[in-house]
Amino acid sequence: MNDAIKIRILQGDPIVHDVRNASFPSRYRGLPVFADKECPPGCNKCVEVCPTGAISLNPLKIDLGLCVFCPLCQETCPEKIIRFTDDYHVAAYPRERLIVGRNTKSIKPEAASEKIRKYFGKSLKLRQVSAGGCNGCELELTALSNVNFDLGRYGIEFTASPRHADGIVITGPITKNMTAALSLCYEAVPHPKIIILFGTCAISGGIFKDSEQIDRKFLNDNKIDLYIPGCPPNPLTFMCGLLDWLDR
Amino acid sequence: MKTLEVQNSQIFDKSAISFLKRNVFQQTVADELAGGGRMIALTPVDKSNPEKIVAVIAHNASSMIHIIGGKFENGKYEFESWAKEFPQTNYFECELSENYGYLPVNHPWLRPVRKQNIILGGKPYPFYNIEGDEVHEVAVGPIHAGVIEPGHFRFQCHGELVYNLEINLGYQHRGVEALFLKSNPAQRIILAESTAGDTTIGHTFAYCRAMESLSHTNLSLRAETIRMMAAEMERTAMHLTGLGGVSNDIGFALASSSYGRLRTLVINSLALICGSRYGRGLFVCGGVRFDVNEEIISQYKENLNVVLNDVRQINEYLFSSIGAVSRFEDTGAVDKKLAQSMGLVGQAARSCGLEEDVRIHFPYGAYRYNPVSMITLSSGDVFARARLRDLEMVEALCFVLDQADHLPAGELRIEPAAPAADSGVVSMVEGWRGEIAHLAFTDVNGELTNYKIKDPSFNNWYGLSLALRQTAISDFPLCNKSFDLSYAGHDL
């Protein structure tokens, strides 16, 4: 008993209290920003090195739905125009908000409809489906339930059965071999229901987008409600994104 | 010379492999296995022309890797299976058969590795089944109750006891190896990082070493040491995750929440160095991307000292609890001989008393100058697998803290040259689960012709089946968590 109390005391108070203003290590790569100078004429070095084709020029834009936050563009840019900041608020809806341009100062999802907020605003149960996820995103989603993040304090939890869920969180690029199970799982969730895409692979296929083993038809057939970019996204990105979306 | 002998991540000329005729190839491989060798790959040299294959056999005793070539002409892709005598080769043969149409004659149990005929239509795959009074079948997955990766499990039970567990994977198959051949170097490193996201550092380590050997690039000791520290941090973090998992599966909330908190500290310390909690972006071919400075080292040491202090007390608390130990002991035990014959690796093997550790048998990078100790336990049950992780984690923490004080100076990264033409390399590292092997072959232009990845999960999934025999089905989650295997790493 004494040992148990000792160990409980060791735990201290590890929870992140202010989830919207947490401090991140300076090398963390979140929202990219662009320095206020022109790209040298004809330079396309960032486009060439980007492993997932996330960058376009004239005007310069980075699609966070494709970006794997690898810093190659930041490292390569001869004018040091691209810089990843520690701003972890990158969840978005609609999809276009993930495209960062020169005028983008911050990213925030559009609030959900009144109906959705009324249904799920205070209690949201989610079923996670890994469809080719490498276990990076899965580990970050699991971390949401630990003592540091404690997602449950907002009434948001992961359920075992889709029957008990209000929506699904998809991780991974959606492999051919998971398409049937993914559809079955989504069908099993009662209406109204939502779909959240967690991680770059889920949003765009990421580094796997050109693989023959991927089948992303499910996403064309169903409405997506929230995009959480990252490789993998930080648990706080997910938390803040959901809270913003639910307008809480 | 029938076999080519190389060291871990030593570049070799493709022409040094002699491609033997079928009968000689079969016999040579059988002799190698009989001599205590362990198969780590069975794959073609050129993915688009599978008539020349290599069997790669590792010998712990001599620290050498033997490569035996075989040539199968006129489309007659048949050889006599070794699996009856050496069960460790059975899954490698299944894989070769599935990917390239080879037929291992007299294979005891040719079955799908990643193909999902059951789901995609076509011929239904007959699961192994048992008939009799009160025998019943339980099917679980691919989607499981928790936030984990997908896989299908088919249990044949008699009452509560499991007679047989068949594990059917492939749901995560993303075509990683095929993408390696199509991609440029900037993409390949992201692929390596994403091969198994819980072993980002392990797989990237193996990939970088393979590419550096192919281009004759030597790293500074500073870069090598930072890499080694990162690898041991990953080991610590995932062992904490695993111990949290087994504690959770027995309802030991205090331990599981404590391990969760400490893991956060460890992976956040990794993020101090490279910005990512999983070590993404740290490794580049030719070194590491980020250096550590005084400020990072002091923060890092402060965090890890907290972890080391707390984890010792929590481990002591968990492993002295009668309730916990009685759930761990004799649950899902795997016999040492069986584990050896099935070719288990890494922590699953060490918990059965087998001495298997790439860091010791095939030392690489900074492990050549900083030896680690071989930790084994003998009981092969959940207790051994959990306790081993506790011991390894404490050792890894002490090791990393010690290294942080003695970081050598040197270049952080060197621009690697282009890969050599017509060459090959076998790169092995010890990930937190066990032996990771990456094989690369190049053509006349130095372009990859085949890139083969073997995650330790490929060897160890069958260990879980063995552990479940005559174990209560209600202990499955606990056994599964104690093995803690990768689906993505297996499915590729």
XYZ file of C-alpha atoms in Angstrom:
740
model
C 0.000 0.000 0.000
C 2.805 2.398 0.939
C 4.556 1.566 -2.318
C 1.407 2.345 -4.256
C 1.147 5.744 -2.607
C 4.827 6.412 -3.264
C 4.367 5.623 -6.927
C 1.264 7.758 -7.121
C 3.265 10.638 -5.673
C 5.984 10.086 -8.300
C 3.314 10.621 -10.937
C 2.975 14.224 -9.785
C 0.756 16.309 -12.007
C 1.796 15.262 -15.504
C -1.280 16.449 -17.397
C -1.056 19.145 -20.075
C -3.446 21.671 -18.536
C -3.586 24.282 -21.244
C -3.820 22.181 -24.397
C -4.028 25.214 -26.682
C -0.826 26.866 -25.467
C 1.504 23.962 -24.760
C 5.236 24.520 -25.179
C 6.931 22.468 -27.853
C 10.628 21.760 -28.445
C 12.170 24.388 -30.703
C 13.010 21.783 -33.344
C 9.399 20.618 -33.618
C 8.060 20.989 -37.155
C 4.533 22.334 -37.264
C 2.946 24.999 -39.451
C 5.423 26.243 -42.099
C 5.767 29.984 -42.722
C 7.431 31.817 -45.592
C 9.890 34.682 -45.205
C 8.812 37.900 -46.859
C 11.123 37.714 -49.865
C 10.772 36.654 -53.452
C 11.918 33.253 -54.679
C 14.936 33.592 -57.023
C 13.757 33.427 -60.625
C 13.557 29.905 -61.990
C 14.425 28.281 -58.658
C 12.445 25.121 -57.981
C 14.793 23.335 -55.596
C 12.136 22.827 -52.906
C 9.746 21.265 -55.425
C 12.481 18.921 -56.610
C 13.478 17.634 -53.195
C 9.990 17.259 -51.710
C 9.437 13.489 -51.345
C 5.648 13.714 -51.644
C 5.167 16.553 -54.121
C 3.582 18.818 -51.519
C 5.063 22.076 -52.818
C 3.896 24.191 -55.741
C 5.356 27.478 -57.051
C 4.066 30.786 -58.418
C 2.771 31.402 -55.869
C 4.652 29.300 -53.314
C 2.346 26.884 -51.474
C 2.771 23.815 -49.285
C -0.049 21.309 -49.028
C 0.029 19.992 -45.457
C -2.195 17.140 -46.591
C 0.809 15.831 -48.523
C 3.680 17.154 -46.398
C 5.570 14.663 -44.203
C 7.336 17.459 -42.262
C 10.763 16.057 -43.173
C 12.555 19.526 -43.376
C 14.169 18.825 -46.780
C 12.620 21.969 -48.327
C 13.665 24.139 -45.391
C 17.164 22.681 -45.627
C 17.415 23.102 -49.406
C 15.914 26.574 -49.940
C 18.871 28.820 -50.927
C 17.076 31.944 -49.636
C 15.878 30.328 -46.390
C 12.309 31.257 -47.269
C 10.597 28.153 -45.890
C 10.673 27.631 -42.142
C 8.692 25.178 -40.037
C 7.428 26.737 -36.800
C 6.382 25.022 -33.589
C 2.723 25.968 -34.191
C 0.928 22.662 -33.783
C -2.546 23.996 -34.612
C -2.791 22.558 -38.107
C -6.049 20.564 -38.136
C -8.462 21.834 -40.778
C -11.728 21.630 -42.609
C -12.379 21.989 -45.519
C -9.414 20.335 -47.237
C -8.275 23.576 -48.944
C -7.370 25.095 -45.595
C -4.439 22.671 -45.415
C -2.770 24.488 -48.284
C -0.384 26.994 -46.761
C 0.366 30.094 -48.807
C 2.289 33.302 -48.191
C -0.691 34.881 -46.451
C -1.439 31.958 -44.143
C -0.750 32.981 -40.568
C -2.647 30.183 -38.827
C -4.908 27.244 -39.580
C -8.217 26.433 -37.939
C -11.054 24.149 -38.952
C -14.444 25.588 -39.823
C -16.841 24.796 -36.960
C -19.099 21.779 -37.463
C -22.784 22.234 -38.234
C -25.123 23.079 -35.399
C -26.655 19.626 -35.608
C -23.284 17.903 -35.212
C -22.316 20.196 -32.340
C -25.637 19.489 -30.617
C -25.184 15.731 -30.964
C -21.486 15.387 -30.272
C -20.463 18.631 -28.555
C -20.272 17.142 -25.079
C -19.764 13.449 -25.803
C -18.012 12.021 -28.827
C -17.097 8.348 -29.169
C -14.788 7.333 -31.978
C -13.743 4.049 -33.557
C -10.219 4.041 -34.980
C -9.483 2.093 -38.169
C -5.906 1.523 -39.227
C -5.864 0.935 -42.966
C -2.159 0.559 -43.673
C -1.026 2.885 -40.885
C 2.599 2.206 -39.928
C 1.767 2.360 -36.177
C 3.120 5.898 -35.847
C -0.342 7.470 -35.999
C -1.784 4.599 -33.961
C 0.738 5.226 -31.171
C -0.129 8.939 -31.085
C -3.853 8.143 -30.913
C -3.185 5.692 -28.092
C -1.153 8.380 -26.322
C -4.281 10.574 -26.256
C -5.674 8.340 -23.528
C -2.585 8.491 -21.285
C -2.176 10.647 -18.181
C -0.447 13.439 -20.097
C -3.160 14.124 -22.628
C -6.264 12.545 -21.045
C -8.632 13.119 -23.950
C -11.444 11.674 -21.831
C -11.669 14.940 -19.856
C -13.515 16.419 -22.855
C -15.915 13.505 -23.174
C -14.058 12.245 -26.247
C -13.111 8.581 -26.185
C -12.189 5.627 -28.386
C -14.620 2.712 -28.391
C -14.069 -0.969 -29.109
C -17.130 -1.415 -31.308
C -18.227 0.759 -34.212
C -21.768 0.167 -32.935
C -20.964 2.329 -29.929
C -19.207 5.003 -31.953
C -20.265 8.327 -33.439
C -17.659 8.203 -36.142
C -14.390 6.756 -37.343
C -10.806 7.979 -37.324
C -8.853 6.587 -40.269
C -5.072 6.193 -40.207
C -2.912 4.916 -43.053
C -3.104 5.292 -46.839
C -5.962 2.722 -47.135
C -4.590 -0.524 -48.459
C -6.538 -2.644 -50.904
C -6.619 -5.376 -48.289
C -8.383 -3.126 -45.781
C -11.047 -1.607 -48.032
C -13.698 -4.221 -47.243
C -13.157 -4.079 -43.490
C -13.124 -0.279 -43.515
C -16.452 -0.064 -45.355
C -18.039 -2.660 -43.065
C -16.844 -0.785 -40.008
C -18.159 2.542 -41.269
C -21.534 1.014 -42.175
C -21.812 -0.352 -38.644
C -21.642 3.142 -37.113
C -25.137 4.553 -36.502
C -26.200 7.889 -38.065
C -25.279 10.713 -37.776
C -21.628 9.841 -38.113
C -18.371 11.552 -38.896
C -15.051 10.676 -40.549
C -11.737 12.082 -39.356
C -8.553 11.537 -41.355
C -5.543 11.335 -39.058
C -2.085 11.719 -40.570
C -0.703 12.529 -43.985
C -1.132 8.968 -45.295
C -4.860 9.036 -44.567
C -5.344 12.505 -46.049
C -3.501 11.999 -49.336
C -1.765 8.623 -49.331
C 1.459 10.468 -48.411
C 4.601 8.612 -49.387
C 2.447 5.643 -50.467
C 0.165 7.580 -52.800
C 1.604 5.997 -55.956
C 1.594 2.440 -54.667
C -0.417 -0.169 -56.527
C -1.504 -1.645 -53.227
C -3.565 1.398 -52.249
C -7.278 1.914 -52.952
C -8.727 5.230 -51.777
C -12.173 4.951 -53.318
C -13.824 4.932 -49.884
C -12.849 8.570 -49.413
C -14.473 9.657 -52.662
C -17.725 8.027 -51.667
C -18.007 9.519 -48.189
C -17.906 12.971 -46.681
C -14.845 13.783 -44.596
C -15.376 16.013 -41.562
C -11.896 16.832 -40.293
C -8.296 16.585 -41.509
C -5.406 16.195 -39.053
C -2.083 16.513 -40.914
C 1.268 15.291 -39.612
C 3.631 12.355 -39.803
C 2.402 11.438 -37.274
C 0.316 14.354 -35.970
C 0.976 15.330 -32.373
C -1.810 14.278 -29.961
C -2.401 17.956 -29.147
C -2.997 18.722 -32.820
C -5.833 16.207 -32.731
C -7.227 17.526 -29.446
C -7.194 21.181 -30.416
C -8.513 20.401 -33.889
C -11.486 18.534 -32.462
C -12.191 21.195 -29.843
C -12.071 23.941 -32.471
C -14.278 21.947 -34.789
C -16.812 21.369 -32.012
C -16.499 25.067 -31.158
C -15.527 24.378 -27.574
C 33.774 -21.427 -53.543
C 30.093 -22.191 -53.184
C 29.194 -19.580 -50.630
C 30.104 -15.957 -50.313
C 31.045 -14.882 -46.806
C 30.516 -11.262 -45.797
C 30.224 -9.249 -42.635
C 27.280 -7.180 -41.546
C 26.787 -4.275 -43.991
C 29.875 -5.145 -46.007
C 29.539 -4.313 -49.680
C 30.174 -7.214 -52.078
C 30.413 -7.626 -55.800
C 27.402 -9.344 -57.311
C 29.752 -11.408 -59.468
C 31.251 -12.895 -56.290
C 28.074 -14.913 -55.769
C 28.194 -18.208 -57.613
C 24.731 -19.204 -58.736
C 24.449 -22.922 -58.217
C 22.272 -25.438 -59.969
C 19.141 -26.460 -58.145
C 20.432 -29.636 -56.476
C 23.703 -28.114 -55.339
C 21.887 -25.000 -54.107
C 19.440 -27.088 -52.082
C 22.187 -29.157 -50.553
C 24.427 -26.174 -49.767
C 21.612 -24.332 -48.001
C 20.708 -27.482 -46.061
C 24.342 -27.850 -44.957
C 24.455 -24.227 -43.852
C 21.306 -24.666 -41.783
C 22.588 -27.909 -40.296
C 25.736 -26.008 -39.316
C 23.715 -23.717 -37.055
C 22.873 -21.023 -39.589
C 19.775 -18.905 -39.406
C 17.946 -17.841 -42.556
C 17.447 -14.096 -42.848
C 16.355 -13.814 -46.475
C 15.354 -15.856 -49.491
C 14.830 -13.531 -52.422
C 15.797 -12.847 -56.045
C 18.713 -10.597 -56.905
C 16.594 -8.793 -59.466
C 12.918 -8.309 -58.660
C 11.935 -8.261 -62.335
C 13.860 -11.407 -63.206
C 13.434 -13.940 -60.420
C 15.427 -16.829 -61.918
C 18.476 -16.056 -59.767
C 17.801 -16.185 -56.057
C 19.937 -15.911 -52.943
C 19.560 -17.602 -49.594
C 21.140 -15.462 -46.887
C 22.222 -17.336 -43.781
C 23.566 -15.674 -40.639
C 26.023 -17.436 -38.352
C 26.106 -15.994 -34.849
C 29.191 -17.927 -33.801
C 31.460 -16.558 -36.524
C 29.641 -13.213 -36.975
C 29.556 -13.953 -40.692
C 26.754 -13.851 -43.200
C 26.780 -16.522 -45.906
C 25.189 -15.887 -49.272
C 24.292 -18.842 -51.450
C 23.058 -18.233 -54.972
C 20.731 -20.496 -56.906
C 19.792 -20.392 -60.562
C 16.479 -21.752 -61.817
C 16.327 -21.838 -65.580
C 13.533 -22.307 -68.109
C 10.852 -21.110 -65.715
C 11.196 -24.237 -63.614
C 10.930 -22.530 -60.247
C 10.955 -25.573 -58.001
C 13.100 -26.705 -55.144
C 12.816 -29.223 -52.359
C 11.558 -27.505 -49.214
C 13.941 -27.362 -46.254
C 11.099 -26.657 -43.860
C 10.481 -30.233 -42.727
C 13.961 -30.516 -41.334
C 14.478 -26.815 -40.589
C 11.097 -25.262 -39.741
C 12.683 -21.782 -39.563
C 12.747 -21.616 -43.365
C 9.051 -22.337 -43.863
C 7.771 -18.774 -43.894
C 10.601 -17.537 -46.122
C 9.620 -20.240 -48.622
C 5.970 -19.180 -48.427
C 6.988 -15.606 -49.149
C 9.175 -16.544 -52.121
C 6.365 -18.682 -53.446
C 3.745 -15.955 -53.061
C 5.851 -13.187 -54.587
C 7.605 -14.984 -57.435
C 5.751 -18.220 -58.121
C 8.371 -20.580 -56.743
C 7.172 -23.987 -55.587
C 8.848 -25.419 -52.508
C 8.148 -29.124 -53.076
C 6.953 -31.033 -50.009
C 6.464 -27.859 -48.017
C 4.541 -28.846 -44.863
C 2.182 -25.872 -44.879
C 2.261 -23.530 -47.830
C 0.058 -20.593 -46.912
C -0.509 -16.954 -47.770
C 1.841 -14.393 -46.231
C 0.243 -11.122 -47.334
C -2.361 -12.100 -49.921
C -5.952 -11.689 -48.920
C -7.872 -14.093 -51.162
C -10.374 -14.581 -48.413
C -11.412 -10.997 -48.762
C -10.744 -10.096 -52.354
C -12.606 -13.065 -53.789
C -10.890 -15.846 -55.698
C -10.169 -19.167 -54.107
C -10.999 -19.116 -50.426
C -8.078 -20.004 -48.234
C -8.783 -23.017 -46.019
C -7.901 -22.176 -42.459
C -6.471 -24.961 -40.388
C -9.345 -26.453 -38.451
C -10.089 -29.110 -35.884
C -13.247 -31.148 -35.564
C -14.706 -32.863 -32.536
C -17.153 -32.560 -29.681
C -17.058 -29.164 -28.031
C -14.390 -27.878 -30.378
C -15.229 -24.387 -31.471
C -13.689 -21.757 -33.666
C -13.220 -18.095 -32.796
C -12.438 -15.524 -35.471
C -11.053 -12.143 -34.466
C -10.184 -9.170 -36.651
C -8.911 -7.679 -38.874
C -10.188 -4.725 -36.805
C -9.512 -5.245 -33.097
C -11.012 -3.715 -29.998
C -8.142 -1.318 -29.311
C -6.382 1.382 -31.253
C -4.019 -1.032 -32.994
C -3.171 -2.282 -36.444
C -5.312 -4.863 -38.255
C -4.750 -8.614 -38.493
C -6.919 -11.721 -38.451
C -6.688 -14.424 -35.781
C -8.406 -17.799 -36.019
C -8.532 -19.866 -32.837
C -9.425 -23.542 -32.601
C -10.537 -24.022 -29.017
C -11.689 -26.765 -26.735
C -13.599 -24.966 -24.051
C -11.354 -22.219 -22.786
C -8.125 -23.792 -24.064
C -6.624 -22.899 -27.412
C -5.466 -25.857 -29.505
C -4.270 -23.831 -32.406
C -4.036 -20.207 -33.358
C -3.631 -19.323 -36.995
C -2.515 -15.778 -37.716
C -3.491 -14.326 -41.056
C -1.902 -11.021 -41.974
C -1.441 -8.817 -45.005
C -4.070 -6.159 -44.320
C -1.354 -3.535 -43.968
C 0.391 -4.403 -47.245
C 1.343 -1.073 -48.819
C 3.915 -2.354 -51.303
C 6.901 -0.837 -49.480
C 9.545 -2.959 -51.231
C 8.151 -2.240 -54.689
C 8.076 1.481 -53.865
C 11.739 1.375 -52.830
C 12.691 0.516 -56.410
C 10.498 3.244 -57.913
C 11.532 6.024 -55.534
C 14.368 8.534 -55.364
C 16.698 8.712 -52.325
C 14.671 11.512 -50.671
C 11.556 9.362 -50.849
C 13.309 6.172 -49.788
C 14.302 7.508 -46.414
C 10.680 8.453 -45.688
C 9.670 4.946 -46.779
C 12.244 3.482 -44.389
C 10.877 5.677 -41.597
C 7.361 4.479 -42.363
C 8.117 0.774 -42.793
C 7.080 0.276 -39.174
C 6.287 3.551 -37.445
C 7.134 2.196 -33.999
C 10.607 1.213 -35.253
C 11.310 4.323 -37.294
C 14.872 4.533 -36.027
C 15.580 0.811 -36.391
C 14.517 0.600 -40.027
C 16.053 3.921 -41.003
C 19.286 2.809 -39.346
C 19.356 -0.372 -41.442
C 18.461 1.495 -44.631
C 21.112 4.197 -44.139
C 23.788 1.637 -43.365
C 22.919 -0.297 -46.509
C 23.129 2.810 -48.687
C 26.311 4.044 -47.012
C 28.016 0.694 -47.575
C 26.970 0.674 -51.214
C 28.557 4.109 -51.645
C 31.645 3.435 -49.476
C 30.704 6.220 -47.056
C 32.268 6.226 -43.602
C 30.607 8.158 -40.808
C 32.228 10.126 -38.034
C 32.110 8.613 -34.584
C 29.942 11.519 -33.436
C 27.263 10.719 -36.007
C 27.507 7.012 -35.175
C 27.132 7.724 -31.465
C 24.101 9.966 -31.901
C 22.527 7.217 -34.005
C 23.222 4.614 -31.359
C 21.763 6.845 -28.644
C 18.631 7.378 -30.708
C 18.273 3.626 -31.248
C 18.535 2.982 -27.510
C 16.007 5.748 -26.820
C 13.596 4.042 -29.188
C 14.197 0.766 -27.376
C 13.488 2.439 -24.020
C 10.341 4.186 -25.257
C 8.851 1.073 -26.829
C 9.707 -1.123 -23.847
C 7.864 1.397 -21.674
C 4.913 1.236 -24.068
C 4.954 -2.557 -23.965
C 5.177 -2.764 -20.188
C 2.328 -0.262 -19.975
C 0.386 -2.533 -22.298
C 0.889 -5.727 -20.321
C 0.078 -3.893 -17.067
C -3.085 -2.595 -18.667
C -4.045 -6.083 -19.862
C -3.948 -7.401 -16.307
C -5.808 -4.387 -14.947
C -2.798 -2.929 -13.125
C -3.703 0.718 -13.687
C -1.074 2.368 -11.502
C 1.795 0.728 -13.343
C 0.287 1.234 -16.781
C -0.363 4.936 -16.245
C 3.126 5.417 -14.776
C 4.793 3.738 -17.747
C 2.685 5.937 -20.014
C 3.945 9.098 -18.336
C 7.586 7.984 -18.504
C 7.307 7.057 -22.149
C 6.109 10.580 -22.876
C 9.261 11.915 -21.220
C 11.485 9.646 -23.303
C 9.909 10.422 -26.668
C 9.723 14.109 -25.863
C 13.464 13.943 -25.178
C 13.910 12.455 -28.640
C 11.885 15.379 -29.991
C 14.336 17.740 -28.308
C 17.026 16.401 -30.625
C 15.166 16.019 -33.890
C 11.717 17.599 -33.502
C 9.866 14.299 -33.861
C 8.754 12.076 -30.995
C 9.584 9.035 -33.121
C 12.969 10.148 -34.426
C 11.736 11.076 -37.889
C 14.103 13.331 -39.760
C 17.097 12.472 -37.594
C 18.801 9.979 -39.898
C 20.175 10.931 -43.297
C 22.360 8.853 -45.567
C 25.837 9.911 -44.523
C 25.125 10.785 -40.910
C 22.526 12.571 -38.816
C 20.674 15.798 -39.527
C 20.670 17.285 -36.029
C 23.435 17.888 -33.560
C 23.073 18.040 -29.804
C 24.299 21.009 -27.798
C 24.889 21.608 -24.092
C 21.362 22.833 -23.510
C 19.745 19.808 -25.151
C 22.072 17.403 -23.357
C 21.283 18.877 -19.957
C 17.503 18.807 -20.530
C 17.816 15.344 -21.968
C 19.790 14.065 -18.992
C 17.371 15.627 -16.561
C 14.431 13.845 -18.255
C 16.158 10.502 -18.495
C 17.330 10.602 -14.896
C 13.718 11.059 -13.815
C 12.747 8.106 -15.991
C 15.538 5.925 -14.622
C 14.742 6.754 -11.020
C 10.976 6.280 -11.354
C 11.066 3.249 -13.590
C 13.214 1.284 -11.134
C 10.613 1.825 -8.430
C 7.691 1.014 -10.691
C 9.367 -2.135 -12.021
C 10.059 -3.222 -8.482
C 6.432 -2.574 -7.561
C 5.032 -4.438 -10.579
C 7.308 -7.458 -10.392
C 6.913 -7.874 -6.643
C 3.137 -7.818 -6.843
C 1.816 -11.351 -6.363
C -1.267 -10.513 -8.395
C 0.769 -9.385 -11.380
C 3.385 -12.108 -11.272
C 0.780 -14.861 -10.961
C -0.829 -13.586 -14.162
C 2.531 -13.435 -15.953
C 4.134 -16.685 -14.872
C 3.499 -19.820 -16.932
C 1.261 -17.855 -19.263
C 1.999 -18.378 -22.956
C 5.305 -20.173 -22.469
C 7.434 -20.997 -25.522
C 9.947 -23.788 -25.294
C 13.577 -22.896 -26.038
C 14.125 -25.701 -28.561
C 10.931 -24.851 -30.396
C 11.854 -21.171 -30.441
C 15.230 -22.026 -31.921
C 13.861 -24.352 -34.565
C 11.305 -21.721 -35.613
C 14.043 -19.094 -35.812
C 12.646 -16.577 -33.327
C 14.745 -13.437 -32.915
C 15.176 -10.498 -30.602
C 13.490 -10.143 -27.263
C 11.077 -13.039 -27.939
C 14.085 -15.324 -28.437
C 16.092 -13.918 -25.540
C 13.191 -14.478 -23.165
C 13.355 -18.192 -24.042
C 17.073 -18.302 -23.253
C 18.355 -17.995 -26.818
C 21.311 -15.709 -27.324
C 20.226 -13.588 -30.259
C 21.326 -9.976 -30.481
C 22.661 -8.317 -33.623
C 24.425 -5.678 -31.517
C 26.584 -8.439 -30.050
C 26.837 -11.052 -32.802
C 27.108 -8.682 -35.754
C 28.215 -5.371 -34.186
C 27.716 -2.279 -36.296
C 28.201 1.467 -36.030
C 29.194 2.701 -32.598
C 28.262 -0.652 -31.021
C 31.641 -1.843 -32.259
C 33.272 0.378 -29.648
C 30.555 0.362 -26.991
C 29.518 -3.216 -26.337
C 26.176 -3.951 -24.698
C 25.519 -6.993 -22.558
C 23.495 -10.026 -23.592
C 20.422 -10.305 -21.374
C 18.478 -13.551 -21.476
C 15.825 -15.199 -19.339
C 14.842 -18.818 -19.528
C 11.138 -19.320 -18.850
C 9.834 -18.079 -22.224
C 6.501 -16.984 -20.725
C 4.798 -13.612 -20.417
C 6.798 -13.031 -17.246
C 10.097 -13.506 -19.091
C 9.073 -11.304 -21.985
C 7.924 -8.521 -19.662
C 10.825 -8.801 -17.245
C 13.348 -8.854 -20.088
C 11.995 -5.549 -21.334
C 12.329 -4.111 -17.857
C 15.997 -5.211 -17.671
C 16.826 -4.091 -21.207
C 15.218 -0.731 -20.658
C 17.199 0.039 -17.518
C 20.392 -1.015 -19.286
C 19.525 1.141 -22.314
C 18.834 4.171 -20.112
C 22.137 3.836 -18.250
C 23.896 3.329 -21.558
C 22.380 6.441 -23.144
C 23.078 8.581 -20.078
C 26.665 7.403 -20.090
C 27.084 8.179 -23.804
C 25.648 11.667 -23.349
C 28.642 12.556 -21.200
C 31.221 11.308 -23.669
C 30.038 12.408 -27.074
C 33.007 12.283 -29.451
C 33.672 15.159 -31.842
C 33.287 14.856 -35.594
C 31.420 15.764 -38.772
C 27.681 15.439 -38.448
C 27.029 14.355 -41.999
C 28.883 13.649 -45.197
C 27.342 13.750 -48.644
C 27.311 10.106 -49.779
C 28.475 9.164 -53.268
C 26.263 7.280 -55.701
C 25.760 3.575 -54.925
C 28.330 1.286 -56.532
C 27.298 -0.672 -59.616
C 26.581 -4.422 -59.645
C 26.919 -4.725 -55.908
C 24.981 -5.955 -52.957
C 24.817 -5.545 -49.206
C 23.140 -7.143 -46.204
C 22.530 -4.620 -43.443
C 21.398 -5.879 -40.048
C 20.558 -3.903 -36.934
C 18.927 -4.816 -33.646
C 15.659 -2.922 -33.413
C 13.797 -2.946 -30.122
C 11.892 -6.058 -31.246
C 14.898 -7.818 -32.663
C 16.846 -8.377 -35.824
C 16.045 -6.092 -38.734
C 17.657 -7.040 -42.045
C 17.720 -4.954 -45.218
C 19.141 -6.369 -48.462
C 19.995 -4.243 -51.460
C 21.261 -5.151 -54.920
C 22.253 -2.735 -57.669
C 22.548 -3.015 -61.459
C 25.249 -1.723 -63.860
C 24.046 1.856 -63.295
C 23.972 1.601 -59.528
C 20.158 1.546 -59.521
C 18.409 -0.802 -57.117
C 17.262 -4.091 -58.625
C 15.853 -5.518 -55.420
C 15.343 -4.150 -51.949
C 14.286 -6.707 -49.364
C 13.229 -5.890 -45.838
C 12.851 -8.347 -42.997
C 11.275 -7.059 -39.824
C 11.718 -9.182 -36.668
C 7.940 -9.610 -36.668
C 8.314 -11.778 -39.765
C 10.134 -14.366 -37.618
C 8.198 -13.875 -34.421
C 4.492 -13.944 -35.315
C 4.630 -17.716 -35.332
C 6.048 -17.539 -31.805
C 2.745 -16.053 -30.696
C 0.903 -19.030 -32.199
C 3.198 -21.349 -30.261
C 2.646 -19.389 -27.045
C -1.113 -19.763 -27.322
C -1.107 -23.565 -27.487
C -2.845 -24.982 -24.435
C -3.257 -21.458 -23.111
C -6.637 -20.013 -22.164
C -8.110 -17.889 -24.947
C -8.757 -15.166 -22.376
C -4.978 -14.799 -22.081
C -4.608 -13.957 -25.743
C -4.482 -10.166 -25.295
C -1.797 -10.516 -22.638
C 0.283 -12.908 -24.771
C -0.137 -10.724 -27.840
C 0.984 -7.621 -25.978
C 3.959 -9.436 -24.469
C 5.215 -10.218 -27.998
C 4.272 -6.718 -29.184
C 4.772 -7.470 -32.879
C 4.390 -5.223 -35.871
C 1.703 -5.710 -38.498
C 3.049 -3.040 -40.844
C 6.608 -4.383 -40.556
C 5.391 -7.861 -41.472
C 3.018 -6.786 -44.241
C 5.366 -4.157 -45.747
